[in-house]
XYZ file of N, CA and C in Angstrom:
522
model
N 193.441 143.364 23.216
C 192.946 142.959 24.052
C 191.890 143.406 24.611
N 191.762 144.921 24.892
C 190.659 145.438 25.318
C 189.596 145.274 24.471
N 189.934 145.257 22.994
C 188.603 145.321 21.926
C 188.210 143.964 22.228
N 188.953 142.632 22.173
C 188.293 141.392 22.208
C 187.282 141.279 23.714
N 187.607 142.024 24.637
C 187.042 141.923 25.927
C 185.663 142.396 25.818
N 185.675 143.555 25.271
C 184.606 144.232 24.978
C 183.457 143.418 24.010
N 183.931 142.915 22.892
C 183.395 142.177 22.057
C 182.833 140.829 22.805
N 183.420 140.094 23.774
C 182.945 139.032 24.293
C 181.909 139.507 25.243
N 182.086 140.601 26.121
C 181.032 140.991 27.063
C 179.672 141.515 26.228
N 179.789 141.915 25.049
C 178.640 142.224 24.406
C 177.829 140.873 23.770
N 178.777 140.019 23.399
C 177.933 138.803 22.797
C 177.321 137.885 23.750
N 177.673 137.877 25.098
C 177.222 137.094 26.136
C 175.454 137.587 26.489
N 175.294 138.635 26.519
C 173.843 139.253 26.680
C 173.197 139.143 25.654
N 173.849 139.058 24.370
C 173.118 138.776 23.096
C 172.441 137.189 22.999
N 173.584 136.693 23.544
C 173.240 134.993 23.422
C 172.373 134.577 24.429
N 172.201 135.367 25.440
C 171.100 134.871 26.578
C 169.760 135.446 25.998
N 169.807 136.648 25.687
C 168.581 137.150 25.137
C 167.938 136.473 23.833
N 168.607 136.118 23.037
C 168.333 135.050 22.011
C 167.776 133.503 22.584
N 168.583 133.244 23.371
C 167.860 131.784 24.170
C 166.717 132.195 24.644
N 166.431 133.366 25.443
C 165.339 133.504 26.382
C 164.224 133.588 25.243
N 164.574 134.453 24.320
C 163.299 134.467 22.973
C 163.044 133.521 22.370
N 164.046 132.542 22.359
C 163.519 131.181 21.504
C 162.417 130.245 22.359
N 162.979 130.398 24.015
C 162.157 129.600 24.786
C 160.845 130.103 24.876
N 160.714 131.637 24.783
C 159.399 132.036 24.949
C 158.514 131.826 23.826
N 158.955 132.066 22.538
C 158.465 131.594 21.210
C 158.185 130.011 21.304
N 158.940 129.104 21.746
C 158.653 127.947 21.660
C 157.350 127.505 22.746
N 157.559 128.315 23.951
C 156.276 127.908 24.759
C 155.084 128.473 24.571
N 155.209 129.521 23.665
C 153.751 130.362 23.180
C 153.142 129.077 22.099
N 154.067 128.989 21.313
C 153.568 127.965 20.157
C 153.005 126.709 20.842
N 153.397 126.170 21.975
C 153.070 124.864 22.773
C 151.738 125.040 22.932
N 151.776 126.031 24.035
C 150.614 126.653 24.683
C 149.467 127.066 23.893
N 149.902 127.714 22.688
C 148.591 127.818 21.883
C 147.751 126.685 21.313
N 148.239 125.468 21.454
C 147.657 124.143 21.071
C 147.105 123.482 22.132
N 147.596 123.689 23.222
C 146.828 122.961 24.292
C 145.849 123.506 24.500
N 144.572 122.910 24.917
C 143.357 123.185 25.269
C 142.919 122.300 26.566
N 142.544 122.707 27.624
C 142.068 122.113 28.716
C 140.750 121.587 28.690
N 140.537 120.295 28.500
C 139.273 119.477 28.431
C 138.849 118.943 29.945
N 137.840 119.239 30.583
C 137.624 118.932 31.800
C 136.754 117.712 31.637
N 137.401 116.515 32.299
C 137.031 114.978 31.630
C 135.949 114.503 32.785
N 135.475 115.176 33.631
C 134.403 114.876 34.642
C 133.062 114.895 34.324
N 132.764 115.812 33.374
C 131.496 115.656 32.943
C 131.094 114.415 31.818
N 132.165 114.000 31.269
C 132.176 112.836 30.502
C 132.036 111.511 31.308
N 132.864 111.732 32.348
C 132.814 110.340 33.401
C 131.531 110.209 33.749
N 130.809 111.386 34.280
C 129.518 111.364 35.113
C 128.354 110.881 33.960
N 128.722 111.112 32.902
C 127.895 110.809 31.529
C 127.824 109.404 31.475
N 129.047 108.720 31.367
C 129.104 107.070 31.519
C 128.593 106.512 32.692
N 128.713 107.242 33.818
C 128.207 106.709 34.962
C 126.626 106.729 34.906
N 125.955 107.621 34.542
C 124.648 107.678 34.198
C 124.246 106.622 33.022
N 124.861 106.198 32.236
C 124.511 105.348 31.368
C 124.460 103.819 31.975
N 125.685 103.394 32.603
C 125.561 102.360 33.442
C 124.294 102.339 34.397
N 124.077 103.394 35.127
C 123.082 103.477 36.087
C 121.717 103.115 35.518
N 121.446 103.660 34.427
C 120.173 103.455 33.576
C 120.256 101.932 33.296
N 121.000 101.456 32.844
C 121.269 99.855 32.379
C 121.040 99.112 33.728
N 121.705 99.518 34.653
C 121.441 98.688 36.265
C 120.053 98.956 36.332
N 119.285 99.979 36.177
C 117.942 100.062 36.978
C 116.755 99.323 35.618
N 117.626 99.010 34.386
C 116.723 98.317 33.613
C 116.066 99.101 32.755
N 116.528 100.377 32.536
C 116.130 101.449 31.646
C 116.858 101.276 30.033
N 116.746 100.409 29.545
C 117.541 100.216 28.342
C 117.172 101.112 27.065
N 115.748 101.481 27.081
C 115.749 102.735 26.059
C 116.348 103.922 26.354
N 116.426 104.201 27.657
C 117.180 105.594 27.851
C 118.512 105.431 27.754
N 119.059 104.333 28.308
C 120.452 104.210 28.156
C 120.966 104.196 26.606
N 120.177 103.599 25.659
C 120.450 103.643 24.542
C 120.157 104.950 23.756
N 119.681 105.807 24.261
C 119.135 107.245 23.748
C 120.443 108.067 23.953
N 121.590 107.571 24.938
C 122.735 108.250 25.162
C 123.961 107.975 23.915
N 123.671 107.131 23.109
C 124.457 106.707 21.786
C 124.419 107.900 20.966
N 125.307 108.282 19.970
C 125.378 109.245 18.921
C 124.510 108.766 18.099
N 123.835 109.649 17.298
C 122.957 109.205 16.114
C 123.986 108.102 15.231
N 125.351 108.833 14.796
C 125.967 108.182 14.203
C 126.351 106.466 14.492
N 126.596 106.277 15.941
C 126.367 104.922 16.318
C 125.285 104.170 16.118
N 124.250 104.799 16.502
C 122.751 104.181 16.608
C 122.412 103.783 15.008
N 122.842 104.514 14.040
C 122.514 104.280 12.773
C 123.443 103.287 12.181
N 124.438 103.355 12.591
C 125.509 102.088 11.927
C 125.442 100.856 12.697
N 125.523 100.810 14.113
C 125.696 99.651 15.026
C 124.647 99.310 16.106
N 123.610 100.351 16.220
C 122.573 100.304 17.190
C 121.834 99.107 17.412
N 121.053 98.406 16.264
C 120.376 97.440 16.527
C 121.301 96.200 16.967
N 122.113 95.989 16.287
C 123.082 94.732 16.592
C 123.580 94.913 17.898
N 124.439 96.108 18.312
C 124.664 96.275 19.707
C 123.780 96.270 20.672
N 122.627 96.403 20.559
C 121.621 96.311 21.609
C 121.282 95.074 21.730
N 121.127 94.030 20.789
C 121.210 92.779 20.718
C 122.121 92.232 21.776
N 123.589 92.428 21.129
C 124.356 91.912 22.044
C 124.609 92.126 23.410
N 123.967 93.629 23.917
C 123.945 94.055 25.497
C 122.739 93.156 25.993
N 121.821 93.029 25.396
C 120.588 92.535 25.870
C 120.931 91.065 26.272
N 121.696 90.158 25.057
C 121.939 88.737 25.251
C 122.888 88.904 26.470
N 123.820 89.464 26.687
C 124.820 89.553 27.766
C 124.173 89.708 29.051
N 123.460 90.766 29.107
C 122.455 90.890 30.319
C 121.658 89.839 30.831
N 120.820 89.178 29.855
C 119.997 88.130 30.074
C 120.703 86.885 30.460
N 121.911 86.907 29.788
C 122.492 85.411 30.259
C 123.213 85.386 31.499
N 123.356 86.906 31.758
C 124.391 87.100 33.431
C 123.550 87.872 34.354
N 122.062 87.776 33.914
C 120.750 88.145 34.955
C 121.213 89.693 35.350
N 121.683 90.566 34.301
C 121.752 91.934 34.701
C 122.936 92.480 35.271
N 123.224 94.060 35.330
C 124.402 94.746 35.678
C 123.922 94.938 37.366
N 124.926 94.354 38.285
C 124.601 94.597 39.732
C 125.567 95.794 40.272
N 126.689 96.085 39.348
C 127.311 97.086 40.076
C 128.477 97.658 38.953
N 128.945 98.681 38.832
C 130.080 99.386 38.081
C 130.879 100.269 38.672
N 132.166 100.314 38.130
C 133.103 101.178 38.987
C 133.868 102.045 37.899
N 134.262 103.221 38.111
C 134.940 103.796 37.274
C 136.389 103.463 37.475
N 137.233 103.049 36.794
C 138.895 102.885 36.632
C 139.803 103.864 36.221
N 139.170 104.673 35.106
C 140.249 106.035 34.985
C 139.330 106.268 33.523
N 140.033 107.589 33.057
C 139.789 108.332 31.767
C 141.034 109.022 31.539
N 140.904 109.234 30.214
C 141.858 110.033 29.478
C 141.380 110.628 28.409
N 141.869 111.980 28.105
C 141.385 112.667 26.535
C 142.019 111.945 25.551
N 140.941 111.722 24.537
C 141.047 110.929 23.443
C 140.376 111.764 22.375
N 141.593 112.731 21.683
C 141.119 113.465 20.506
C 140.680 112.581 19.411
N 139.631 112.979 18.592
C 139.321 112.223 17.524
C 139.294 113.306 16.227
N 140.005 112.917 15.403
C 139.921 113.835 14.124
C 139.069 112.955 13.051
N 137.971 114.019 12.764
C 136.838 113.655 11.861
C 137.390 113.604 10.428
N 136.741 113.144 9.461
C 136.900 113.047 8.037
C 137.292 114.665 7.075
N 136.530 115.723 8.011
C 137.087 116.740 7.581
C 138.132 117.694 8.202
N 138.899 116.716 8.905
C 139.842 117.357 9.696
C 139.914 118.250 10.952
N 138.626 117.966 11.590
C 137.832 118.761 12.673
C 138.599 117.794 13.781
N 139.009 118.620 14.777
C 139.217 117.607 15.975
C 138.238 117.966 17.050
N 137.920 116.782 17.572
C 136.884 116.853 18.644
C 137.527 116.178 19.761
N 137.012 116.762 21.023
C 137.989 116.339 22.369
C 136.825 115.475 23.092
N 137.284 113.835 22.591
C 136.366 113.016 23.139
C 137.159 112.600 24.554
N 136.450 111.554 25.188
C 137.020 111.144 26.579
C 137.212 109.402 26.412
N 137.922 108.974 26.763
C 137.807 107.505 26.572
C 137.923 107.080 28.208
N 136.812 106.626 28.543
C 136.233 106.110 30.007
C 136.225 104.658 30.451
N 137.161 104.330 31.400
C 137.356 102.813 31.267
C 136.534 102.248 33.056
N 135.641 101.492 32.713
C 134.806 100.770 33.760
C 135.150 99.453 33.987
N 134.987 99.052 35.222
C 134.469 97.679 35.621
C 133.400 97.393 35.804
N 132.395 96.604 35.050
C 130.864 96.447 35.146
C 130.994 95.020 35.708
N 130.100 94.505 36.649
C 129.692 93.479 37.220
C 128.516 92.942 37.044
N 128.077 91.867 36.157
C 127.062 91.281 36.162
C 126.740 90.140 37.315
N 125.662 89.522 37.564
C 125.702 88.514 38.418
C 126.414 87.578 38.392
N 126.643 86.953 37.151
C 127.691 85.846 36.739
C 129.070 86.448 35.719
N 129.090 87.317 35.644
C 130.301 88.181 35.009
C 130.691 89.415 35.328
N 131.910 89.242 35.220
C 132.761 90.531 35.344
C 133.351 91.101 33.787
N 133.191 92.510 33.518
C 134.018 92.903 32.406
C 134.569 94.073 32.588
N 135.417 94.132 31.736
C 135.890 95.808 31.510
C 135.413 96.506 29.994
N 134.986 97.681 30.564
C 134.398 97.915 29.338
C 135.047 99.447 29.208
N 134.889 99.953 28.124
C 135.414 101.393 27.904
C 134.456 102.208 26.781
N 133.873 103.299 27.303
C 133.331 104.157 26.543
C 134.177 105.346 25.739
N 133.751 105.718 24.759
C 134.470 106.901 23.844
C 133.192 107.703 23.980
N 133.486 108.900 24.920
C 132.232 109.609 25.027
C 132.853 111.289 24.234
N 132.019 111.262 23.478
C 132.291 112.770 22.610
C 131.060 113.777 23.024
N 131.497 115.102 22.192
C 130.298 115.992 22.643
C 129.291 115.626 21.618
N 128.230 115.722 21.975
C 127.117 115.264 20.777
C 126.810 116.288 19.682
N 126.401 115.783 18.651
C 125.681 116.560 17.611
C 124.841 117.373 17.978
N 123.905 116.989 18.746
C 122.671 117.690 19.005
C 122.855 119.055 20.190
N 124.236 119.436 20.481
C 124.351 120.397 21.363
C 125.518 120.220 22.009
N 125.698 120.959 23.218
C 126.776 120.672 24.226
C 126.745 119.494 25.098
N 125.594 118.667 24.943
C 125.803 117.499 25.908
C 126.600 116.352 25.157
N 126.681 115.275 25.900
C 127.714 114.135 25.367
C 126.901 112.992 24.705
N 127.589 112.460 23.852
C 127.150 111.001 23.358
C 128.143 110.015 23.199
N 127.558 109.061 23.654
C 128.580 107.707 23.463
C 129.086 107.371 22.082
N 129.825 107.470 21.519
C 130.421 107.247 20.057
C 131.150 105.941 19.762
N 131.442 105.246 20.729
C 132.340 103.928 20.710
C 131.943 103.222 22.185
N 131.945 102.005 21.977
C 131.732 101.252 23.139
C 132.432 99.798 22.938
N 133.440 99.328 23.998
C 134.377 98.145 23.978
C 133.859 97.111 25.052
N 133.747 96.055 24.851
C 133.538 95.035 26.204
C 134.686 94.058 25.948
N 135.309 93.718 27.295
C 135.919 92.600 27.182
C 135.665 91.702 28.594
N 135.259 90.437 28.117
C 134.866 89.690 29.191
C 136.079 89.280 30.031
N 135.741 89.094 31.275
C 136.950 88.678 32.343
C 137.201 87.342 32.352
N 136.092 86.387 31.930
C 136.108 85.101 32.140
C 136.959 84.434 30.726
N 136.318 84.839 29.771
C 136.721 84.305 28.471
C 138.081 85.235 27.610
N 137.645 86.427 28.232
C 138.652 87.356 27.247
C 138.305 87.848 25.892
N 136.837 87.479 25.715
C 136.375 87.639 24.660
C 135.800 89.427 24.263
N 136.118 89.727 23.243
C 136.219 91.227 23.137
C 135.392 91.782 21.855
N 134.237 92.874 22.339
C 133.452 93.145 21.378
C 133.571 94.565 21.211
N 133.343 95.371 20.252
C 133.683 96.848 20.071
C 132.723 97.264 19.011
N 132.348 98.456 19.082
C 131.670 98.969 18.123
C 131.807 100.609 18.139
N 131.457 101.388 16.793
C 131.831 102.815 17.044
C 133.235 103.191 16.857
N 133.597 104.347 17.517
C 134.883 105.028 17.458
C 135.607 104.349 18.919
N 136.514 103.647 18.283
C 137.245 102.933 19.396
C 138.745 103.394 19.481
N 139.412 103.489 20.638
C 140.769 103.943 20.740
C 141.673 102.762 20.746
N 142.722 102.893 20.090
C 143.660 101.935 20.143
C 144.951 102.649 20.923
N 145.455 102.227 21.556
C 146.519 102.720 22.874
C 147.765 101.514 22.406
N 148.752 102.266 22.196
C 150.003 101.854 21.726
C 151.196 102.648 22.714
N 152.128 101.524 23.148
C 153.286 102.100 23.862
C 154.489 102.321 22.693
N 154.856 103.517 22.575
C 156.113 103.919 21.671
C 157.419 103.265 22.446
N 157.712 103.614 23.572
C 158.726 103.306 24.375
C 158.436 103.181 25.600
N 159.156 102.672 26.449
C 158.905 102.820 28.006
C 160.328 102.917 28.612
N 160.620 103.258 29.891
C 161.454 103.334 30.577
C 161.536 102.597 31.654
N 162.560 101.966 32.331
C 162.383 101.441 33.570
C 163.285 101.820 34.450
């Protein structure tokens, strides 16, 4: 009986030590893959974009898109935005609704920390919900708009170009 008691007493500290070690290793693996990304500069970048459009500085606003966006969709997107502003007499106000990290994996498996920023944009006769996918720009540390989505509030019509983020709910709890 004394022998069983000694074995049980020694096993308990080993089990506790093993569990603690497991939690520490699991935490180290998890936190080594987590990187903090400050979303505020991307949000400010998007606000600068809408501010320039509001002031009628279309060329300066379009210079804020990434080179890839401009090469693939630039002229077509510029025409769409110009028509939207002409028909609805320009942007009168905009408001940031929220932002979230949107990691984008490139074709070479490199992950880049993009930010999806949502805005409510008011034109004289139209309100729309707009999302900008803002990523680090290839010309350096500054940002660039890699994707833009517009949903008209009046008709629900949706326009999108560039990198767009699809959000899906896998499960919900009530």
